[in-house]
Tab-separated table of C-alpha atoms in Angstrom:
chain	number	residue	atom	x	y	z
A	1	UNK	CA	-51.508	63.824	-54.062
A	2	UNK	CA	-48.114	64.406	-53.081
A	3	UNK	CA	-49.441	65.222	-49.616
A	4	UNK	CA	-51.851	62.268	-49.699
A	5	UNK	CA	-48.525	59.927	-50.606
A	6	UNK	CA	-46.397	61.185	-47.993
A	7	UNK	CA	-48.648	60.715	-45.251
A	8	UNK	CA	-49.840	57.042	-46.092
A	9	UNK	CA	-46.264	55.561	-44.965
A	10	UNK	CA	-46.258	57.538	-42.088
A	11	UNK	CA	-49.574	56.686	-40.816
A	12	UNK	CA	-48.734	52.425	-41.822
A	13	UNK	CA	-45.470	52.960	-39.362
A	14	UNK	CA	-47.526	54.935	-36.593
A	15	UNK	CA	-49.938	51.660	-36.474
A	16	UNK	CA	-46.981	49.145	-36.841
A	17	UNK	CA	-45.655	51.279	-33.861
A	18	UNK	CA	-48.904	50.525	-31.776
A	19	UNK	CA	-49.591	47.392	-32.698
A	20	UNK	CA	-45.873	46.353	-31.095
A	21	UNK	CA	-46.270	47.848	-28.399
A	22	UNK	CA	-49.867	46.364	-27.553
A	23	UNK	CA	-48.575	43.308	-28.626
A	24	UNK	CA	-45.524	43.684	-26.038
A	25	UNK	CA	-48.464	44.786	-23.054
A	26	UNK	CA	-50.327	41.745	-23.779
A	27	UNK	CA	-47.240	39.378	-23.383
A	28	UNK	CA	-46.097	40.697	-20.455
A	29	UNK	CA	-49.353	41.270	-18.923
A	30	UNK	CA	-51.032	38.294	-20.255
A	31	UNK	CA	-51.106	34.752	-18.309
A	32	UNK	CA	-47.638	33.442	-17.173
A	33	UNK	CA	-47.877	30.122	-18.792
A	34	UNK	CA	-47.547	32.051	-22.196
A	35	UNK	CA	-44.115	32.082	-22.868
A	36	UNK	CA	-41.364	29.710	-23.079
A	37	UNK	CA	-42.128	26.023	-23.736
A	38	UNK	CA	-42.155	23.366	-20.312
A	39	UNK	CA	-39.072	21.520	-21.495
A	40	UNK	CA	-37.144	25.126	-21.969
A	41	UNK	CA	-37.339	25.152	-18.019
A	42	UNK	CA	-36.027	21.792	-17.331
A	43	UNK	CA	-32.427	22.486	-17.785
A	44	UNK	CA	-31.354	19.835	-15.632
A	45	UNK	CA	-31.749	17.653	-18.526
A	46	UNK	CA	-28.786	19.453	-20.255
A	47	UNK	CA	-27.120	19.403	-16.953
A	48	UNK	CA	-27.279	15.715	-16.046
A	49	UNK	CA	-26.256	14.899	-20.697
A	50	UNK	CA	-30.064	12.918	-20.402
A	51	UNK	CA	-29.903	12.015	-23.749
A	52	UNK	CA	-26.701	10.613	-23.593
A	53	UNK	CA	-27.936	8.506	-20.441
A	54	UNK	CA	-31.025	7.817	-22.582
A	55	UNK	CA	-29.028	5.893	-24.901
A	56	UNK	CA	-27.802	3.653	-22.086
A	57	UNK	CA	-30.908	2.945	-20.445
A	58	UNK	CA	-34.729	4.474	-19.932
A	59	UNK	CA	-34.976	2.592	-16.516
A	60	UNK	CA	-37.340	-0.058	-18.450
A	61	UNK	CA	-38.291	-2.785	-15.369
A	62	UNK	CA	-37.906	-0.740	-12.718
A	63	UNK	CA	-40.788	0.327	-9.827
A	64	UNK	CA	-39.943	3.378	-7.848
A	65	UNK	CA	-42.401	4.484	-5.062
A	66	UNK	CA	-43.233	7.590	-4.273
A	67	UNK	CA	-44.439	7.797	-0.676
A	68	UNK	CA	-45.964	11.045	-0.881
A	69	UNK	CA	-49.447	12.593	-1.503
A	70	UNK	CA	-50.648	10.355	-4.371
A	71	UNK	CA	-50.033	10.832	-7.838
A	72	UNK	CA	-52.669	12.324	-10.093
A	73	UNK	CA	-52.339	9.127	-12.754
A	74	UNK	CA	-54.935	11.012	-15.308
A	75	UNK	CA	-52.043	13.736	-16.312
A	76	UNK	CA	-50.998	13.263	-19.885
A	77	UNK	CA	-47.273	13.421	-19.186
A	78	UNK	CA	-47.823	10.157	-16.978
A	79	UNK	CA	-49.965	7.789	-19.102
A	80	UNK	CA	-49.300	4.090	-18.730
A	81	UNK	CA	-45.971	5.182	-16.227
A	82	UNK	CA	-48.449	4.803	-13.081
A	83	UNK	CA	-49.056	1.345	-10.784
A	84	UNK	CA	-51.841	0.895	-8.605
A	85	UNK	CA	-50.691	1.502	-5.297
A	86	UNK	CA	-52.470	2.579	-2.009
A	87	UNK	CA	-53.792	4.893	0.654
A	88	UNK	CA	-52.393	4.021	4.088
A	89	UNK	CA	-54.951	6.642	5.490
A	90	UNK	CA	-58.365	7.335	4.870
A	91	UNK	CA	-60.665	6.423	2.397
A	92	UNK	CA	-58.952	4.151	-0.399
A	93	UNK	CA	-58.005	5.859	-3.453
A	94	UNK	CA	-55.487	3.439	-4.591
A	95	UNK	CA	-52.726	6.348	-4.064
A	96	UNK	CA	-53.711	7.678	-7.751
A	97	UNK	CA	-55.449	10.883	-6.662
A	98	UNK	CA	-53.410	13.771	-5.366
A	99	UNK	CA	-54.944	16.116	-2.459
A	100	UNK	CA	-51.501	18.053	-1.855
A	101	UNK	CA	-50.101	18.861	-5.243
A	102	UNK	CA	-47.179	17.236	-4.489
A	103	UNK	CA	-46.388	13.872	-5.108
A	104	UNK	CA	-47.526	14.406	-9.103
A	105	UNK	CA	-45.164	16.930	-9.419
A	106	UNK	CA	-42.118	14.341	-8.023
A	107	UNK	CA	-43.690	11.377	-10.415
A	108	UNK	CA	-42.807	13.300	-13.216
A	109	UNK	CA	-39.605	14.367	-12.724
A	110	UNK	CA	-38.510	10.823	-11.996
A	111	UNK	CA	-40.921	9.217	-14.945
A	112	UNK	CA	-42.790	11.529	-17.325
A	113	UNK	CA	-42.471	10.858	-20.724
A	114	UNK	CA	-41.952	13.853	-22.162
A	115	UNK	CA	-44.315	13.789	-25.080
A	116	UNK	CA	-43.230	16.988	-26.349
A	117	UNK	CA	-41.587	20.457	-26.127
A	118	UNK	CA	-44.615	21.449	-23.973
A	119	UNK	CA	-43.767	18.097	-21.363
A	120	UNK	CA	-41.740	16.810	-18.686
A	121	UNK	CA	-39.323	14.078	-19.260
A	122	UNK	CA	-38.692	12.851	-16.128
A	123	UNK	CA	-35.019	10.814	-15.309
A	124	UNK	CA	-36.330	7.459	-15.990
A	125	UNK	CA	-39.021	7.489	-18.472
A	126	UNK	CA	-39.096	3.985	-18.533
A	127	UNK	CA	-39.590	2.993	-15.035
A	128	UNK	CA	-42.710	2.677	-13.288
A	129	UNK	CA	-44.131	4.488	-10.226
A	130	UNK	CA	-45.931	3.357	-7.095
A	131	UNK	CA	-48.051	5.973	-5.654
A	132	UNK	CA	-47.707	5.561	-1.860
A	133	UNK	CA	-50.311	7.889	-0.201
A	134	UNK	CA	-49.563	8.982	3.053
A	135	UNK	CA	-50.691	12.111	3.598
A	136	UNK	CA	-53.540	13.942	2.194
A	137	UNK	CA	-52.218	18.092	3.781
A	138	UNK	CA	-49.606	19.323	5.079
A	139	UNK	CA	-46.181	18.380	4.168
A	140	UNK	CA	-45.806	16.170	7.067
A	141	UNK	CA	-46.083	12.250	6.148
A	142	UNK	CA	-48.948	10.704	8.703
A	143	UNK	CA	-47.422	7.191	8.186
A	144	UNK	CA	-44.371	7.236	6.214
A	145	UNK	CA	-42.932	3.972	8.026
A	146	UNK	CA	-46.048	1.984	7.165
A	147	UNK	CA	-45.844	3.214	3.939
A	148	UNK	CA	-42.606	2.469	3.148
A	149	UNK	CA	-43.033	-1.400	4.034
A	150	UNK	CA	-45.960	-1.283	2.030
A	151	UNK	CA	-43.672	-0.511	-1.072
A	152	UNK	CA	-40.827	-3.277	0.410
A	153	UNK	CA	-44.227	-5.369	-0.282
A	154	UNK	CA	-44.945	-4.345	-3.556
A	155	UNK	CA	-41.375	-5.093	-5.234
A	156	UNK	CA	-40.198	-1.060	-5.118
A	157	UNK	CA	-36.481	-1.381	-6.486
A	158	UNK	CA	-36.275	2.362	-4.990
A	159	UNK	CA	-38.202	4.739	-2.711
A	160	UNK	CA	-38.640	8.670	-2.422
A	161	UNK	CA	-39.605	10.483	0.324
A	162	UNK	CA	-39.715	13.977	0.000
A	163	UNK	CA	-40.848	15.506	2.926
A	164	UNK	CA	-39.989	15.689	6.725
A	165	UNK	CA	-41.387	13.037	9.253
A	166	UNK	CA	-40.742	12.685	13.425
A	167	UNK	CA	-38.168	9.663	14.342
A	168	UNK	CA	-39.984	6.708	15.999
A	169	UNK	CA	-39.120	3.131	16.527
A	170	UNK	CA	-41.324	2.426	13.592
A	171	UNK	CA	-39.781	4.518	11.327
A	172	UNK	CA	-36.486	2.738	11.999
A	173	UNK	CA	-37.874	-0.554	11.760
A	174	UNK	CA	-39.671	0.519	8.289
A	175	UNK	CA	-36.329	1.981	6.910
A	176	UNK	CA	-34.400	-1.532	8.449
A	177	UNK	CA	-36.858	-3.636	6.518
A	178	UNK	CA	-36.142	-1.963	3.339
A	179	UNK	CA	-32.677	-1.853	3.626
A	180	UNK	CA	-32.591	-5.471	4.647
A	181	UNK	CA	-34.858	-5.977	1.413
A	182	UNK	CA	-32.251	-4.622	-0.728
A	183	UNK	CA	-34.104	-1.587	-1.354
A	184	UNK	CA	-32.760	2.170	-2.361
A	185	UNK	CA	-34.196	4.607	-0.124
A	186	UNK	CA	-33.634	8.112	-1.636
A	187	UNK	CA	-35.030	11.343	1.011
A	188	UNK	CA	-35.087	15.143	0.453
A	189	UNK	CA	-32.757	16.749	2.908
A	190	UNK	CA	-35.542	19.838	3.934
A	191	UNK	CA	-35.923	22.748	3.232
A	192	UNK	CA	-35.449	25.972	6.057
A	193	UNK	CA	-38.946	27.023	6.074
A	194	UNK	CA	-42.068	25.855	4.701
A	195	UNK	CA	-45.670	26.672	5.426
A	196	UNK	CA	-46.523	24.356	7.651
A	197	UNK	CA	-43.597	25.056	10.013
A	198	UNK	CA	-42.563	28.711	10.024
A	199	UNK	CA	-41.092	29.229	13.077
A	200	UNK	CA	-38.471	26.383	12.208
A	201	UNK	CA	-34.843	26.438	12.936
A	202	UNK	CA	-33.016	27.502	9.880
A	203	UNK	CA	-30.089	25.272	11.084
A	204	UNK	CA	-31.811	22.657	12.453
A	205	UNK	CA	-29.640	20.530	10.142
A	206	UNK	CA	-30.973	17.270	8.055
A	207	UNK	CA	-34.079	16.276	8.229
A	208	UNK	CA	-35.540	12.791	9.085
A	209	UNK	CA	-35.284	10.267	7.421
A	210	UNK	CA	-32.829	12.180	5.087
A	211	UNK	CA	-30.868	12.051	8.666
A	212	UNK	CA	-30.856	8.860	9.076
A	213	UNK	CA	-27.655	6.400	8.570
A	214	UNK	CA	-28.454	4.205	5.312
A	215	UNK	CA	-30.737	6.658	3.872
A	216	UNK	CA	-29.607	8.622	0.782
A	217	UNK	CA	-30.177	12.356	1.244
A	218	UNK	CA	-30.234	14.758	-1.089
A	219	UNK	CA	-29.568	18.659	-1.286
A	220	UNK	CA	-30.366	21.240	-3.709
A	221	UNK	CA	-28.182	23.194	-6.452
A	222	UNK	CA	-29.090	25.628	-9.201
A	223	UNK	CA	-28.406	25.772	-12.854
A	224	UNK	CA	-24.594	27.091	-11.862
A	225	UNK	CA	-24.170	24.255	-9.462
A	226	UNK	CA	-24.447	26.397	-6.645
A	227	UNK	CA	-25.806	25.477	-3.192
A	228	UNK	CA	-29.435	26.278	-2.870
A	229	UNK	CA	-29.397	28.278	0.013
A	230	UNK	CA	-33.601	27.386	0.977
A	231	UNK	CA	-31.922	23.850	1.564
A	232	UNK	CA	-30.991	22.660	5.038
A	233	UNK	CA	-27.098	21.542	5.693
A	234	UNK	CA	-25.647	18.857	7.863
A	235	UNK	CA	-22.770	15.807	7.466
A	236	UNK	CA	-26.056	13.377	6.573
A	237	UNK	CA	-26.060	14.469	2.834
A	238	UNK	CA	-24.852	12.295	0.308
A	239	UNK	CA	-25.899	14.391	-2.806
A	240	UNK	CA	-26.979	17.179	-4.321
A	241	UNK	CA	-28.750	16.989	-7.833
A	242	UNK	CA	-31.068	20.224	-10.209
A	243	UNK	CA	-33.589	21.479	-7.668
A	244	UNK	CA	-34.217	25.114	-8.649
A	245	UNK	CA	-36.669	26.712	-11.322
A	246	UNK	CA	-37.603	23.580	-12.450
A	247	UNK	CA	-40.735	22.336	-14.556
A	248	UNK	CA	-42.859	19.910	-12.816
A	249	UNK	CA	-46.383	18.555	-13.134
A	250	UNK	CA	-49.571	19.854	-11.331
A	251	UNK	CA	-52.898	17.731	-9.993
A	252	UNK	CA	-55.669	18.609	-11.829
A	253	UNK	CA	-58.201	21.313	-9.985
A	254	UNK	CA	-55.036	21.958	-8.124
A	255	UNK	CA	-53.903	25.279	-7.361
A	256	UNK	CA	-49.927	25.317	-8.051
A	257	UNK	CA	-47.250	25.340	-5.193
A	258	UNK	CA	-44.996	27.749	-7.093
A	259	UNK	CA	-45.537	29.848	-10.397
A	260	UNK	CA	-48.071	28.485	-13.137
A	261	UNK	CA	-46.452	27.776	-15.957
A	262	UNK	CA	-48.767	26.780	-18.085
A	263	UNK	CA	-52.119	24.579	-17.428
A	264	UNK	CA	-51.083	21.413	-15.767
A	265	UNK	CA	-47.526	22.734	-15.426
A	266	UNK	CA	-45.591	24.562	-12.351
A	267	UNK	CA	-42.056	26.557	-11.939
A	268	UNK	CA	-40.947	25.324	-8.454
A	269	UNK	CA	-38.335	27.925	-7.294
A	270	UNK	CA	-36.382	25.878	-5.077
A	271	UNK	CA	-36.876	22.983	-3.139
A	272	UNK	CA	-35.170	19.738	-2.338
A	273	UNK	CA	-38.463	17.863	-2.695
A	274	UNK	CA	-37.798	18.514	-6.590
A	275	UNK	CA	-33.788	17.260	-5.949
A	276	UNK	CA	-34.679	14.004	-4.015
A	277	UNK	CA	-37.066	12.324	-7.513
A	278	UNK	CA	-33.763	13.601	-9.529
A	279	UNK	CA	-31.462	10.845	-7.625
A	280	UNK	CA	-34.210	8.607	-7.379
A	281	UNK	CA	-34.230	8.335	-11.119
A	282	UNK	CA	-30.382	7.710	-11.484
A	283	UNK	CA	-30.960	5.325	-8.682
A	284	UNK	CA	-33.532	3.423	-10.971
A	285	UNK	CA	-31.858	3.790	-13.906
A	286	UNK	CA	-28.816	2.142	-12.381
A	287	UNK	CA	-30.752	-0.609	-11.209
A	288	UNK	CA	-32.118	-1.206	-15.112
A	289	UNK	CA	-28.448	-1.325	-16.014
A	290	UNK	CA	-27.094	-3.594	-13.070
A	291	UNK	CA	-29.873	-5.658	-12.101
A	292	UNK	CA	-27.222	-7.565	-10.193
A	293	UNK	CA	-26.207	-4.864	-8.227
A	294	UNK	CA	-27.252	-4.529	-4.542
A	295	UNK	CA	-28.644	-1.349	-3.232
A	296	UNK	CA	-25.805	-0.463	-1.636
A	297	UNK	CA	-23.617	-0.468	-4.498
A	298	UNK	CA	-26.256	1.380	-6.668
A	299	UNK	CA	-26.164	3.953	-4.249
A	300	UNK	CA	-21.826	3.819	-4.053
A	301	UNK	CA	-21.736	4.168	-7.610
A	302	UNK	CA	-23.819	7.247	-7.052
A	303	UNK	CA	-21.716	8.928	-4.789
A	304	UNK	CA	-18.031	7.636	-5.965
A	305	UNK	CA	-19.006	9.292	-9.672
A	306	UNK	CA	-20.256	12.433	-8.403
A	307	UNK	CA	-18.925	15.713	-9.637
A	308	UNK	CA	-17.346	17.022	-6.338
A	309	UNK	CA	-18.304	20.661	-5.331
A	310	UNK	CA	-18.013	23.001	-2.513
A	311	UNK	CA	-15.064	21.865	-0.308
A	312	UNK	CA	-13.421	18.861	-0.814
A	313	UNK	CA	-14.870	15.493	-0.134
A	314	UNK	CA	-18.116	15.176	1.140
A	315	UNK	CA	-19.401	18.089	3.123
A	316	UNK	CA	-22.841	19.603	4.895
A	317	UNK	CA	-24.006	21.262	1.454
A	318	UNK	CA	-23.035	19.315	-1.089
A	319	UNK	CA	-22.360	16.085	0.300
A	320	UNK	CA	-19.655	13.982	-1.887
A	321	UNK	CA	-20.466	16.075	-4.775
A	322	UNK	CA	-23.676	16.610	-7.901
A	323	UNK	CA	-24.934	13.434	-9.232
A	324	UNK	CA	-23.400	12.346	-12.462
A	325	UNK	CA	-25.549	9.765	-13.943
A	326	UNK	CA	-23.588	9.442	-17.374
A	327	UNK	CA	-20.223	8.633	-15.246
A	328	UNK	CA	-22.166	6.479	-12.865
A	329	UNK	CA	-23.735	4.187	-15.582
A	330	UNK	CA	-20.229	4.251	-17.648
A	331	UNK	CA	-17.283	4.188	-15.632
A	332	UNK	CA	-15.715	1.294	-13.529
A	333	UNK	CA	-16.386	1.639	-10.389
A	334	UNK	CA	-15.238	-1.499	-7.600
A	335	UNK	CA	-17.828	-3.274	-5.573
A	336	UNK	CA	-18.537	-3.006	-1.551
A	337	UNK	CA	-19.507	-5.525	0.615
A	338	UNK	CA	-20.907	-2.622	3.122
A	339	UNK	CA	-23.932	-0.317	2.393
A	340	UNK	CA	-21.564	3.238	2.199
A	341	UNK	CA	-24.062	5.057	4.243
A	342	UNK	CA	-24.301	2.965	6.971
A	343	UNK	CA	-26.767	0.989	8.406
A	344	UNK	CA	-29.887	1.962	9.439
A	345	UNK	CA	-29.480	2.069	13.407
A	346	UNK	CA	-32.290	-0.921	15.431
A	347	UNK	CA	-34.834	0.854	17.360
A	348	UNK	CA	-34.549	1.485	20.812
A	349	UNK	CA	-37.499	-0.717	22.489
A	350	UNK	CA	-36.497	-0.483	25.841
A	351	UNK	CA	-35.191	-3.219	28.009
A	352	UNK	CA	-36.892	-6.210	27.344
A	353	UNK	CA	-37.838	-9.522	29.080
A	354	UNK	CA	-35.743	-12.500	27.563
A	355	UNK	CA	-38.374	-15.190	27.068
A	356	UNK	CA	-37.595	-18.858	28.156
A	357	UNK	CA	-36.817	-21.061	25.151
A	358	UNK	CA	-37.940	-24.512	25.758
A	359	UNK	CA	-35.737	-27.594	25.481
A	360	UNK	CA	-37.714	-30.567	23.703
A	361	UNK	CA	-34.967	-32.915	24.704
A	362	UNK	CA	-35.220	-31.811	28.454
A	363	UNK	CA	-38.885	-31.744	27.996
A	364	UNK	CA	-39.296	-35.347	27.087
A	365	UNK	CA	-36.322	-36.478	29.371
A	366	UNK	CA	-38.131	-34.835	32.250
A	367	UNK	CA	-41.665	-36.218	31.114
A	368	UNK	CA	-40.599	-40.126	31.119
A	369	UNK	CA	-38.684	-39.363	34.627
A	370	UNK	CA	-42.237	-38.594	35.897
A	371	UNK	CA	-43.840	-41.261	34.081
A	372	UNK	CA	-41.637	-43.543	35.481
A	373	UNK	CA	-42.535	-42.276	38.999
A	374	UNK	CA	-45.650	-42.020	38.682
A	375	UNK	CA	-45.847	-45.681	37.665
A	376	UNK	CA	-43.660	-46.886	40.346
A	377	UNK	CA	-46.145	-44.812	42.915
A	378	UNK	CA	-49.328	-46.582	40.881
A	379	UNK	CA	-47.539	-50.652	41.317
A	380	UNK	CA	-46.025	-49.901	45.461
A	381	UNK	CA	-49.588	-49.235	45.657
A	382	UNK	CA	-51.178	-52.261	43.836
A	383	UNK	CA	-48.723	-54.424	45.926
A	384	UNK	CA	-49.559	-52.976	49.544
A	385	UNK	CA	-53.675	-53.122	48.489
A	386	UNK	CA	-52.671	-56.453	47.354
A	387	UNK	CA	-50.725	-57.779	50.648
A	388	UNK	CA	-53.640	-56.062	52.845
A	389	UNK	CA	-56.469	-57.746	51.076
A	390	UNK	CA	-54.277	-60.924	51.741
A	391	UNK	CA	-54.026	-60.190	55.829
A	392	UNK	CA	-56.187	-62.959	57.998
A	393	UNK	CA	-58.953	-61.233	59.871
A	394	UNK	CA	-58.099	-60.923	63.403
């Protein structure tokens, strides 16, 4: 009995013993999504105070487009936050299914609506998102300009574009007509290397239309507001704003572009196609604040309230500093008359062939001139038939 006694504890702490340490195997070897909850890896959130911009404004009345790969509309975490938008290639979907993975995931960081601890609340969870479909693989847009007048068309108070795209005439005249619309046109700066372009210059600098004047590019940092060294450099960025280890939202029957997090759910590492969505929500929620405001000063108070990092003033990484929405929806901040980035430069056409405007004045001056000649011609030669008919016959 006294043998029997002693061993019972001993044997109840050997099996509390195993069952820890299977229960420690099967947590760590178990799928990834089961540990910590989705909104536990969106500390930009605590970063950027969102509640306390929450209590200013939701972005309520705002449309921001997403020119991108479509937005999967059917994911919980984006119920009732998605417009019917379009396909400029291929078959028409409307722009609400995803092929890439890509553009769902920047939807809900500008507009989810966080529904819970196991959700992403994007920026603006009261604005409304465009899906602009313009490419279906790749990370290259097929026809970004065309779909960026398509959202000018639609009423878009602000446009992301996170991805690259080559410079054309038609770009410039897309990004002129939205800039001359009053719109906010928000672009990832790019990223060294990605898989469709491997052999890529790691200091190729900004990429377009992040690069171009006007356009409001934006750089990565990571939870200690350091430079995310994946991001590409150059004097074009404006920005930089949470782009590292974040939570964002996956297609369905899509395989993730980073590290499952839990069904429906993705850890992107790094990337300044998660940064870009970030300022495009403080861009909308500004605009739900200011409604009078013109996109140019939206995007000054962006950049005047910034938290300044890195060197000084603006520079190639961080450009005039991390995006402080709280300051730039709170503080006083004076009004331009001149978009702060520039303008977006006109295309170059080539020479062209100045057509000949025509004068109505001239036209009609000229017209009775030769009506009166013509008239004088028809009676000199009524009057010389006249006289001839009057001739005797010889």
């Amino acid at each position: 009995m006294t043998m029997g006694t002693g061993r019972r504890p001993a044997r109840r702490m050997a099996a509390a013993g195993v069952l820890a340490l299977v229960t420690t195997l099967v947590a760590q070897t178990g799928p990834a999504y089961a540990a910590p909850t989705v909104r536990g890896h969106q500390w930009h959130l605590d970063t950027l105070r969102i509640d306390e911009v929450h209590r200013v404004t939701t972005g309520e009345g705002v449309v921001v487009a997403v020119v991108d790969s479509g937005v999967d509309a059917t994911h919980p975490d984006l119920a009732g936050q998605v417009l019917e938008g379009s396909r400029m290639t291929g078959d028409q979907d409307k722009g609400l299914v995803d092929n890439r993975n890509h553009g769902t995931g920047v939807a809900g960081l500008i507009a989810g609506n966080g529904r819970g601890p196991d959700s992403v609340l994007g920026i603006a969870p009261g604005a409304k998102i465009l899906p602009v479909k313009v490419f279906s693989g790749g990370l290259g847009g097929t026809d970004v300009p065309q779909g960026i007048r398509y959202a000018v068309d639609q009423g878009a108070d602000v446009i992301n574009v996170s991805m690259s795209v080559g410079q054309t005439d038609r770009l410039l005249e897309a990004l002129h007509y939205a800039q001359s619309h009053d719109v906010v046109v928000v672009a990832s700066a790019g990223n060294k290397v990605d898989a469709e372009d491997p052999e890529a210059d790691p200091d190729r600098g900004v990429e377009v239309p992040g690069r171009i004047p006007g356009v409001l590019a934006v750089s990565a940092v990571d939870a200690k507001g350091r430079f995310w060294d994946g991001g590409l450099r150059g004097p074009e960025i404006a920005l930089s704003a949470p782009g590292v280890e974040l939570a964002v939202l996956t297609a369905a029957d899509m395989e993730p572009l980073g590290e499952p997090l839990r069904p429906g759910y993705d850890l992107m590492m790094g990337g300044t196609s998660a940064a870009s969505p970030i300022v495009a929500g403080a861009a909308a929620l500004l605009r739900a604040q200011f409604p009078e405001l013109s996109a140019a000063n939206v995007v000054n108070r962006l950049i005047s309230t910034a938290d300044d990092l890195g060197a000084p003033g603006r520079d190639e990484e961080y450009g005039f500093g991390q995006v402080n929405i709280l300051r730039a929806l709170t503080e006083e901040v004076p009004e331009v008359s001149e978009h702060p980035l520039g303008k977006v430069p006109s295309p170059d056409l080539g020479p062209r062939t100045e057509l000949w405007t025509p004068d109505l004045t001239l036209i009609l001056v000229v017209g009775l001139a030769f009506g009166v000649v013509v008239m004088l011609l028809v009676a000199g030669l009524i009057v010389f038939l006249v006289r001839r008919n009057r001739r005797p016959a010889r």
